[in-house]
Coordinates of N, CA, C and O in Angstrom, one line a residue:
X1 N 200.2 120.9 -19.3 CA 199.8 119.5 -19.1 C 198.5 119.4 -18.4 O 197.6 118.7 -18.8
X2 N 198.3 120.2 -17.3 CA 197.1 120.1 -16.5 C 195.9 120.6 -17.4 O 194.8 120.0 -17.3
X3 N 196.1 121.6 -18.1 CA 195.1 122.2 -19.0 C 194.6 121.1 -20.0 O 193.4 120.9 -20.2
X4 N 195.5 120.4 -20.6 CA 195.2 119.4 -21.6 C 194.5 118.2 -20.9 O 193.5 117.7 -21.4
X5 N 195.0 117.8 -19.8 CA 194.4 116.6 -19.1 C 193.0 117.0 -18.7 O 192.1 116.2 -18.8
X6 N 192.8 118.2 -18.2 CA 191.5 118.6 -17.7 C 190.5 118.6 -18.9 O 189.4 118.2 -18.7
X7 N 190.9 119.2 -20.0 CA 190.1 119.2 -21.2 C 189.7 117.8 -21.7 O 188.6 117.5 -21.9
X8 N 190.7 117.0 -21.7 CA 190.5 115.6 -22.2 C 189.5 114.9 -21.3 O 188.6 114.2 -21.7
X9 N 189.7 115.0 -20.0 CA 188.8 114.4 -19.0 C 187.4 114.9 -19.1 O 186.4 114.2 -19.1
X10 N 187.2 116.2 -19.3 CA 185.9 116.8 -19.4 C 185.2 116.3 -20.7 O 184.0 116.0 -20.7
X11 N 186.0 116.2 -21.8 CA 185.4 115.7 -23.0 C 184.9 114.3 -22.8 O 183.8 113.9 -23.3
X12 N 185.7 113.5 -22.2 CA 185.4 112.0 -22.0 C 184.2 111.9 -21.1 O 183.3 111.0 -21.4
X13 N 184.0 112.7 -20.1 CA 182.9 112.5 -19.1 C 181.7 113.2 -19.5 O 180.6 112.6 -19.4
X14 N 181.8 114.4 -20.0 CA 180.6 115.2 -20.3 C 180.2 115.4 -21.7 O 179.1 115.7 -22.0
X15 N 181.1 115.1 -22.6 CA 180.8 115.2 -24.1 C 181.2 114.0 -24.8 O 182.1 114.0 -25.6
X16 N 180.6 112.9 -24.5 CA 181.0 111.6 -25.1 C 180.8 111.5 -26.6 O 181.3 110.6 -27.2
X17 N 180.0 112.4 -27.2 CA 179.8 112.4 -28.6 C 181.0 113.1 -29.3 O 181.1 113.1 -30.5
X18 N 181.9 113.7 -28.6 CA 183.1 114.4 -29.1 C 184.3 113.4 -29.1 O 184.5 112.8 -28.0
X19 N 185.0 113.3 -30.2 CA 186.1 112.5 -30.2 C 187.4 113.3 -30.3 O 187.6 114.1 -31.2
X20 N 188.3 113.1 -29.3 CA 189.5 113.8 -29.3 C 190.5 113.0 -30.2 O 190.8 111.9 -29.9
X21 N 190.9 113.6 -31.3 CA 191.7 113.0 -32.3 C 193.1 112.9 -32.0 O 193.8 111.9 -32.2
X22 N 193.6 114.0 -31.5 CA 195.1 114.1 -31.3 C 195.4 115.3 -30.3 O 194.7 116.3 -30.3
X23 N 196.5 115.1 -29.6 CA 197.0 116.2 -28.8 C 198.4 116.4 -29.3 O 199.3 115.5 -29.3
X24 N 198.7 117.6 -29.7 CA 200.1 118.0 -30.2 C 200.8 118.8 -29.1 O 200.3 119.8 -28.6
X25 N 201.9 118.2 -28.6 CA 202.8 119.0 -27.7 C 203.5 120.0 -28.4 O 204.3 119.7 -29.4
X26 N 203.4 121.3 -28.1 CA 204.1 122.4 -28.7 C 205.5 122.4 -28.3 O 205.8 122.1 -27.1
X27 N 206.4 122.8 -29.2 CA 207.8 122.9 -28.9 C 208.3 124.4 -28.9 O 207.5 125.3 -29.2
X28 N 209.5 124.6 -28.6 CA 210.1 125.9 -28.6 C 210.3 126.3 -30.1 O 210.4 127.5 -30.4
X29 N 210.5 125.3 -30.9 CA 210.7 125.6 -32.4 C 209.4 125.8 -33.1 O 208.6 124.8 -33.3
X30 N 209.1 127.0 -33.4 CA 207.8 127.3 -34.0 C 207.6 126.7 -35.4 O 206.5 126.4 -35.8
X31 N 208.7 126.5 -36.1 CA 208.6 125.9 -37.4 C 208.1 124.4 -37.2 O 207.4 123.9 -38.0
X32 N 208.6 123.8 -36.2 CA 208.2 122.4 -35.9 C 206.7 122.4 -35.5 O 206.0 121.5 -35.8
X33 N 206.3 123.4 -34.7 CA 204.9 123.5 -34.4 C 204.0 123.6 -35.6 O 202.9 123.0 -35.7
X34 N 204.4 124.4 -36.6 CA 203.7 124.6 -37.8 C 203.6 123.2 -38.5 O 202.6 122.8 -38.9
X35 N 204.8 122.5 -38.6 CA 204.8 121.2 -39.3 C 203.9 120.2 -38.6 O 203.2 119.4 -39.3
X36 N 204.0 120.1 -37.3 CA 203.2 119.2 -36.5 C 201.7 119.4 -36.7 O 201.0 118.5 -36.9
X37 N 201.4 120.7 -36.7 CA 200.0 121.1 -36.9 C 199.5 120.7 -38.3 O 198.4 120.0 -38.4
X38 N 200.3 121.0 -39.3 CA 199.9 120.7 -40.6 C 199.8 119.1 -40.8 O 198.8 118.6 -41.4
X39 N 200.8 118.4 -40.3 CA 200.8 116.9 -40.4 C 199.5 116.3 -39.8 O 198.9 115.4 -40.3
X40 N 199.2 116.8 -38.6 CA 198.0 116.3 -37.9 C 196.7 116.6 -38.7 O 195.8 115.8 -38.7
X41 N 196.6 117.8 -39.2 CA 195.4 118.2 -40.0 C 195.3 117.4 -41.2 O 194.2 117.0 -41.6
X42 N 196.4 117.0 -41.8 CA 196.4 116.1 -43.0 C 196.0 114.7 -42.6 O 195.2 114.0 -43.3
X43 N 196.5 114.2 -41.5 CA 196.2 112.9 -41.0 C 194.7 112.8 -40.6 O 194.1 111.8 -40.8
X44 N 194.2 113.8 -39.9 CA 192.8 113.8 -39.4 C 192.0 114.8 -40.3 O 191.7 115.9 -39.8
X45 N 191.7 114.5 -41.5 CA 191.1 115.4 -42.4 C 189.7 115.8 -42.0 O 189.1 116.7 -42.5
X46 N 189.1 115.0 -41.1 CA 187.7 115.3 -40.7 C 187.7 116.2 -39.4 O 186.6 116.4 -38.8
X47 N 188.8 116.8 -39.1 CA 188.8 117.7 -37.9 C 187.9 118.9 -38.1 O 187.9 119.5 -39.2
X48 N 187.1 119.2 -37.1 CA 186.2 120.3 -37.2 C 186.5 121.4 -36.2 O 186.0 122.5 -36.2
X49 N 187.2 121.1 -35.1 CA 187.6 122.0 -34.1 C 189.1 121.8 -33.7 O 189.5 120.7 -33.5
X50 N 189.8 123.0 -33.6 CA 191.2 123.0 -33.1 C 191.2 123.9 -31.9 O 190.7 125.0 -32.0
X51 N 191.8 123.5 -30.8 CA 192.0 124.3 -29.7 C 193.5 124.6 -29.6 O 194.3 123.7 -29.5
X52 N 193.9 125.9 -29.6 CA 195.3 126.3 -29.6 C 195.7 126.7 -28.1 O 194.9 127.4 -27.5
X53 N 196.8 126.2 -27.7 CA 197.2 126.4 -26.3 C 197.6 127.7 -25.8 O 197.6 128.0 -24.6
X54 N 198.1 128.6 -26.7 CA 198.6 129.9 -26.2 C 198.7 130.9 -27.4 O 198.7 130.5 -28.6
X55 N 198.8 132.1 -27.1 CA 198.8 133.2 -28.1 C 200.0 133.0 -29.0 O 199.8 133.2 -30.2
X56 N 201.2 132.7 -28.5 CA 202.4 132.6 -29.4 C 202.3 131.4 -30.3 O 202.5 131.5 -31.5
X57 N 201.9 130.2 -29.8 CA 201.9 129.0 -30.7 C 200.6 129.0 -31.6 O 200.6 128.4 -32.6
X58 N 199.6 129.8 -31.2 CA 198.4 129.8 -32.0 C 198.7 130.3 -33.4 O 198.1 129.8 -34.4
X59 N 199.6 131.2 -33.5 CA 200.0 131.8 -34.8 C 200.4 130.7 -35.8 O 200.0 130.7 -36.9
X60 N 201.2 129.8 -35.3 CA 201.7 128.7 -36.2 C 200.7 127.7 -36.5 O 200.7 127.2 -37.6
X61 N 199.8 127.4 -35.6 CA 198.7 126.5 -35.8 C 197.8 127.1 -36.9 O 197.4 126.4 -37.8
X62 N 197.5 128.3 -36.7 CA 196.6 129.1 -37.6 C 197.2 129.1 -39.0 O 196.5 129.0 -40.0
X63 N 198.5 129.4 -39.1 CA 199.1 129.4 -40.4 C 199.0 128.1 -41.1 O 198.9 128.1 -42.3
X64 N 199.2 127.0 -40.3 CA 199.0 125.7 -40.9 C 197.6 125.5 -41.5 O 197.4 125.0 -42.6
X65 N 196.6 125.9 -40.7 CA 195.2 125.8 -41.1 C 195.0 126.6 -42.4 O 194.3 126.1 -43.3
X66 N 195.5 127.8 -42.4 CA 195.4 128.7 -43.6 C 196.0 128.1 -44.8 O 195.4 128.1 -45.9
X67 N 197.2 127.6 -44.6 CA 198.0 127.0 -45.8 C 197.2 125.8 -46.4 O 197.3 125.6 -47.6
X68 N 196.5 125.1 -45.6 CA 195.7 123.9 -46.1 C 194.3 124.3 -46.6 O 193.5 123.5 -47.0
X69 N 194.0 125.6 -46.5 CA 192.7 126.1 -47.1 C 191.6 125.8 -46.1 O 190.4 125.8 -46.6
X70 N 191.9 125.6 -44.9 CA 190.8 125.2 -43.9 C 190.4 126.4 -43.0 O 189.5 126.2 -42.1
X71 N 191.0 127.5 -43.2 CA 190.6 128.7 -42.3 C 189.2 129.1 -42.6 O 188.7 129.1 -43.8
X72 N 188.4 129.3 -41.6 CA 187.0 129.6 -41.7 C 186.1 128.4 -42.0 O 184.9 128.4 -42.2
X73 N 186.8 127.2 -42.0 CA 186.1 125.9 -42.1 C 186.2 125.1 -40.8 O 185.2 124.6 -40.4
X74 N 187.4 125.2 -40.3 CA 187.6 124.5 -39.0 C 187.4 125.6 -37.9 O 187.8 126.7 -38.0
X75 N 186.7 125.2 -36.8 CA 186.4 126.1 -35.7 C 187.7 126.2 -34.9 O 188.2 125.1 -34.5
X76 N 188.2 127.4 -34.6 CA 189.4 127.5 -33.8 C 189.1 128.2 -32.5 O 188.4 129.2 -32.5
X77 N 189.6 127.7 -31.4 CA 189.5 128.2 -30.1 C 190.9 128.4 -29.6 O 191.7 127.5 -29.7
X78 N 191.2 129.6 -29.0 CA 192.5 129.8 -28.5 C 192.5 130.1 -27.0 O 191.5 130.5 -26.5
X79 N 193.6 130.0 -26.4 CA 193.9 130.5 -25.1 C 194.7 131.7 -25.2 O 195.6 131.8 -26.1
X80 N 194.5 132.7 -24.4 CA 195.3 134.0 -24.4 C 194.9 134.9 -25.5 O 194.0 134.5 -26.4
X81 N 195.5 136.0 -25.6 CA 195.0 137.1 -26.5 C 196.3 137.7 -27.1 O 197.2 138.1 -26.4
X82 N 196.3 137.9 -28.4 CA 197.4 138.6 -29.1 C 196.7 139.3 -30.3 O 195.6 139.1 -30.6
X83 N 197.6 140.0 -31.1 CA 197.1 140.6 -32.3 C 196.6 139.6 -33.3 O 195.5 139.8 -33.9
X84 N 197.3 138.4 -33.4 CA 196.8 137.4 -34.3 C 195.5 136.8 -33.9 O 194.6 136.6 -34.7
X85 N 195.3 136.7 -32.6 CA 194.0 136.2 -32.1 C 192.9 137.2 -32.3 O 191.8 136.9 -32.8
X86 N 193.2 138.5 -32.1 CA 192.3 139.6 -32.3 C 191.8 139.6 -33.7 O 190.6 139.7 -34.1
X87 N 192.8 139.5 -34.7 CA 192.5 139.5 -36.1 C 191.6 138.3 -36.5 O 190.7 138.5 -37.2
X88 N 191.9 137.2 -35.9 CA 191.2 136.0 -36.2 C 189.8 136.0 -35.7 O 188.8 135.6 -36.3
X89 N 189.6 136.6 -34.5 CA 188.2 136.8 -34.0 C 187.4 137.8 -34.9 O 186.3 137.5 -35.2
X90 N 188.1 138.9 -35.3 CA 187.4 139.9 -36.1 C 187.0 139.3 -37.5 O 186.0 139.7 -38.0
X91 N 187.9 138.5 -38.1 CA 187.5 138.0 -39.4 C 186.8 136.6 -39.4 O 186.7 135.9 -40.4
X92 N 186.4 136.2 -38.2 CA 185.6 135.0 -37.9 C 186.4 133.7 -38.1 O 185.8 132.7 -38.2
X93 N 187.7 133.8 -38.2 CA 188.5 132.6 -38.3 C 188.6 131.9 -37.0 O 188.8 130.6 -36.9
X94 N 188.6 132.6 -35.9 CA 188.6 132.1 -34.6 C 187.2 132.4 -34.0 O 186.7 133.5 -34.1
X95 N 186.7 131.3 -33.3 CA 185.3 131.5 -32.8 C 185.4 132.1 -31.3 O 184.4 132.8 -30.9
X96 N 186.4 131.8 -30.6 CA 186.5 132.3 -29.2 C 187.9 132.2 -28.7 O 188.7 131.4 -29.2
X97 N 188.2 133.0 -27.7 CA 189.5 132.9 -27.0 C 189.3 133.0 -25.5 O 188.5 133.8 -25.0
X98 N 190.0 132.1 -24.8 CA 189.9 132.1 -23.3 C 191.0 132.9 -22.8 O 192.2 132.6 -23.0
X99 N 190.6 133.9 -22.1 CA 191.6 134.9 -21.5 C 191.8 134.6 -20.0 O 190.8 134.6 -19.3
X100 N 193.0 134.3 -19.6 CA 193.3 133.9 -18.3 C 193.9 135.0 -17.4 O 194.2 134.8 -16.2
X101 N 194.0 136.2 -17.9 CA 194.4 137.4 -17.2 C 195.7 137.2 -16.5 O 195.9 137.3 -15.2
X102 N 196.8 137.0 -17.2 CA 198.1 136.7 -16.6 C 198.7 137.9 -15.8 O 199.4 137.7 -14.8
X103 N 198.4 139.1 -16.3 CA 198.9 140.3 -15.5 C 198.4 140.3 -14.1 O 199.1 140.6 -13.1
X104 N 197.1 140.1 -14.0 CA 196.4 140.0 -12.7 C 196.9 138.9 -11.8 O 197.1 139.0 -10.6
X105 N 197.2 137.7 -12.5 CA 197.7 136.6 -11.7 C 199.1 137.0 -11.1 O 199.3 136.7 -9.9
X106 N 200.0 137.6 -11.9 CA 201.3 138.0 -11.4 C 201.2 139.0 -10.3 O 201.8 139.0 -9.3
X107 N 200.3 140.0 -10.6 CA 200.2 141.1 -9.6 C 199.7 140.6 -8.2 O 200.2 140.9 -7.2
X108 N 198.6 139.8 -8.3 CA 198.0 139.3 -7.0 C 199.0 138.4 -6.3 O 199.1 138.4 -5.0
X109 N 199.7 137.5 -7.0 CA 200.6 136.6 -6.3 C 201.7 137.4 -5.6 O 202.0 137.2 -4.4
X110 N 202.3 138.4 -6.3 CA 203.4 139.2 -5.7 C 202.8 140.0 -4.5 O 203.4 140.1 -3.4
X111 N 201.6 140.6 -4.6 CA 201.0 141.4 -3.6 C 200.8 140.5 -2.3 O 201.1 140.9 -1.2
X112 N 200.3 139.3 -2.5 CA 200.0 138.4 -1.4 C 201.4 138.0 -0.7 O 201.5 138.1 0.5
X113 N 202.4 137.7 -1.5 CA 203.7 137.4 -0.9 C 204.3 138.5 -0.2 O 204.9 138.4 0.9
X114 N 204.3 139.7 -0.8 CA 204.9 140.9 -0.1 C 204.1 141.2 1.2 O 204.8 141.6 2.2
X115 N 202.8 141.2 1.2 CA 202.1 141.5 2.4 C 202.4 140.4 3.5 O 202.6 140.8 4.7
X116 N 202.6 139.2 3.1 CA 203.0 138.2 4.1 C 204.4 138.5 4.6 O 204.7 138.5 5.8
X117 N 205.4 138.7 3.7 CA 206.8 139.0 4.1 C 207.0 140.2 4.9 O 207.7 140.2 5.9
X118 N 206.2 141.3 4.5 CA 206.4 142.6 5.2 C 205.6 142.8 6.5 O 206.0 143.4 7.4
X119 N 204.4 142.2 6.4 CA 203.5 142.5 7.6 C 202.9 141.2 8.2 O 202.1 141.3 9.1
X120 N 203.3 140.1 7.7 CA 202.9 138.8 8.2 C 201.3 138.6 8.0 O 200.7 137.9 8.7
X121 N 200.8 139.4 7.0 CA 199.4 139.3 6.8 C 199.1 138.0 5.9 O 199.7 137.8 4.9
X122 N 198.2 137.2 6.4 CA 197.8 136.0 5.6 C 196.4 136.3 5.0 O 195.5 136.9 5.6
X123 N 196.3 136.0 3.7 CA 195.0 136.3 3.0 C 193.8 135.7 3.7 O 193.9 134.7 4.4
X124 N 192.7 136.4 3.7 CA 191.5 136.0 4.3 C 191.0 134.7 3.8 O 190.4 133.9 4.5
X125 N 191.2 134.4 2.5 CA 190.7 133.2 1.9 C 191.9 132.3 1.6 O 193.0 132.7 1.3
X126 N 191.6 131.0 1.6 CA 192.6 130.0 1.3 C 193.1 130.1 -0.2 O 194.2 129.9 -0.5
X127 N 192.2 130.4 -1.1 CA 192.5 130.6 -2.5 C 192.2 132.0 -3.0 O 191.2 132.6 -2.5
X128 N 193.0 132.4 -3.9 CA 192.7 133.7 -4.6 C 192.4 133.4 -6.0 O 193.2 132.8 -6.8
X129 N 191.2 133.7 -6.4 CA 190.7 133.4 -7.8 C 190.9 134.6 -8.7 O 190.6 135.7 -8.3
X130 N 191.3 134.3 -9.9 CA 191.5 135.4 -10.9 C 190.4 135.2 -12.0 O 190.2 134.0 -12.4
X131 N 189.8 136.2 -12.4 CA 188.7 136.1 -13.4 C 189.2 135.6 -14.7 O 190.3 136.0 -15.2
X132 N 188.5 134.7 -15.3 CA 188.8 134.2 -16.7 C 187.6 134.6 -17.5 O 186.5 134.7 -17.1
X133 N 188.0 135.0 -18.8 CA 186.9 135.4 -19.7 C 187.0 134.6 -21.0 O 188.0 134.1 -21.4
X134 N 185.8 134.5 -21.6 CA 185.8 133.9 -22.9 C 185.4 135.1 -23.9 O 184.3 135.7 -23.7
X135 N 186.3 135.4 -24.8 CA 186.1 136.5 -25.7 C 185.6 136.0 -27.1 O 186.1 135.1 -27.6
X136 N 184.5 136.6 -27.6 CA 183.9 136.3 -28.9 C 184.1 137.5 -29.8 O 184.4 138.6 -29.2
X137 N 183.9 137.4 -31.0 CA 184.0 138.5 -32.0 C 183.2 139.7 -31.5 O 183.6 140.8 -31.5
X138 N 182.0 139.4 -31.1 CA 181.0 140.4 -30.7 C 181.6 141.3 -29.5 O 181.2 142.4 -29.4
X139 N 182.4 140.7 -28.7 CA 183.0 141.5 -27.6 C 184.0 142.6 -28.1 O 184.3 143.5 -27.4
X140 N 184.5 142.4 -29.3 CA 185.5 143.3 -29.8 C 184.9 144.4 -30.7 O 185.6 145.4 -31.1
X141 N 183.6 144.3 -31.0 CA 183.0 145.3 -31.9 C 182.5 146.5 -31.2 O 182.2 146.5 -30.0

């Protein structure tokens, strides 16, 4: 929810020439995600960019785009990285993927907590930042 709100606010304030057509809430039912994606693409036939929220749900959004014959016509941006995302980047169907480094997030959080619990060590900084990357096709070659 925060990711979507942040993106919507950024588009509204910094990119006023961009129109946000629709936000699709992804479900646990991936067939429903496919259907929702396809229905929205049919409803908004002038869509030129789709942002997929995660590696797992990206697969179903991309399949809907492919079924409608829009693959390599609509610009696709994903969050996270999977084989589907890698293949899409390599065949130019996906233009970029935002990698949030979840393994490092989990590792650092547990490390900070254990250091506090075992040694009462408080981190030097108030916040611990984890590197985020934007991956393009060229990064994979």
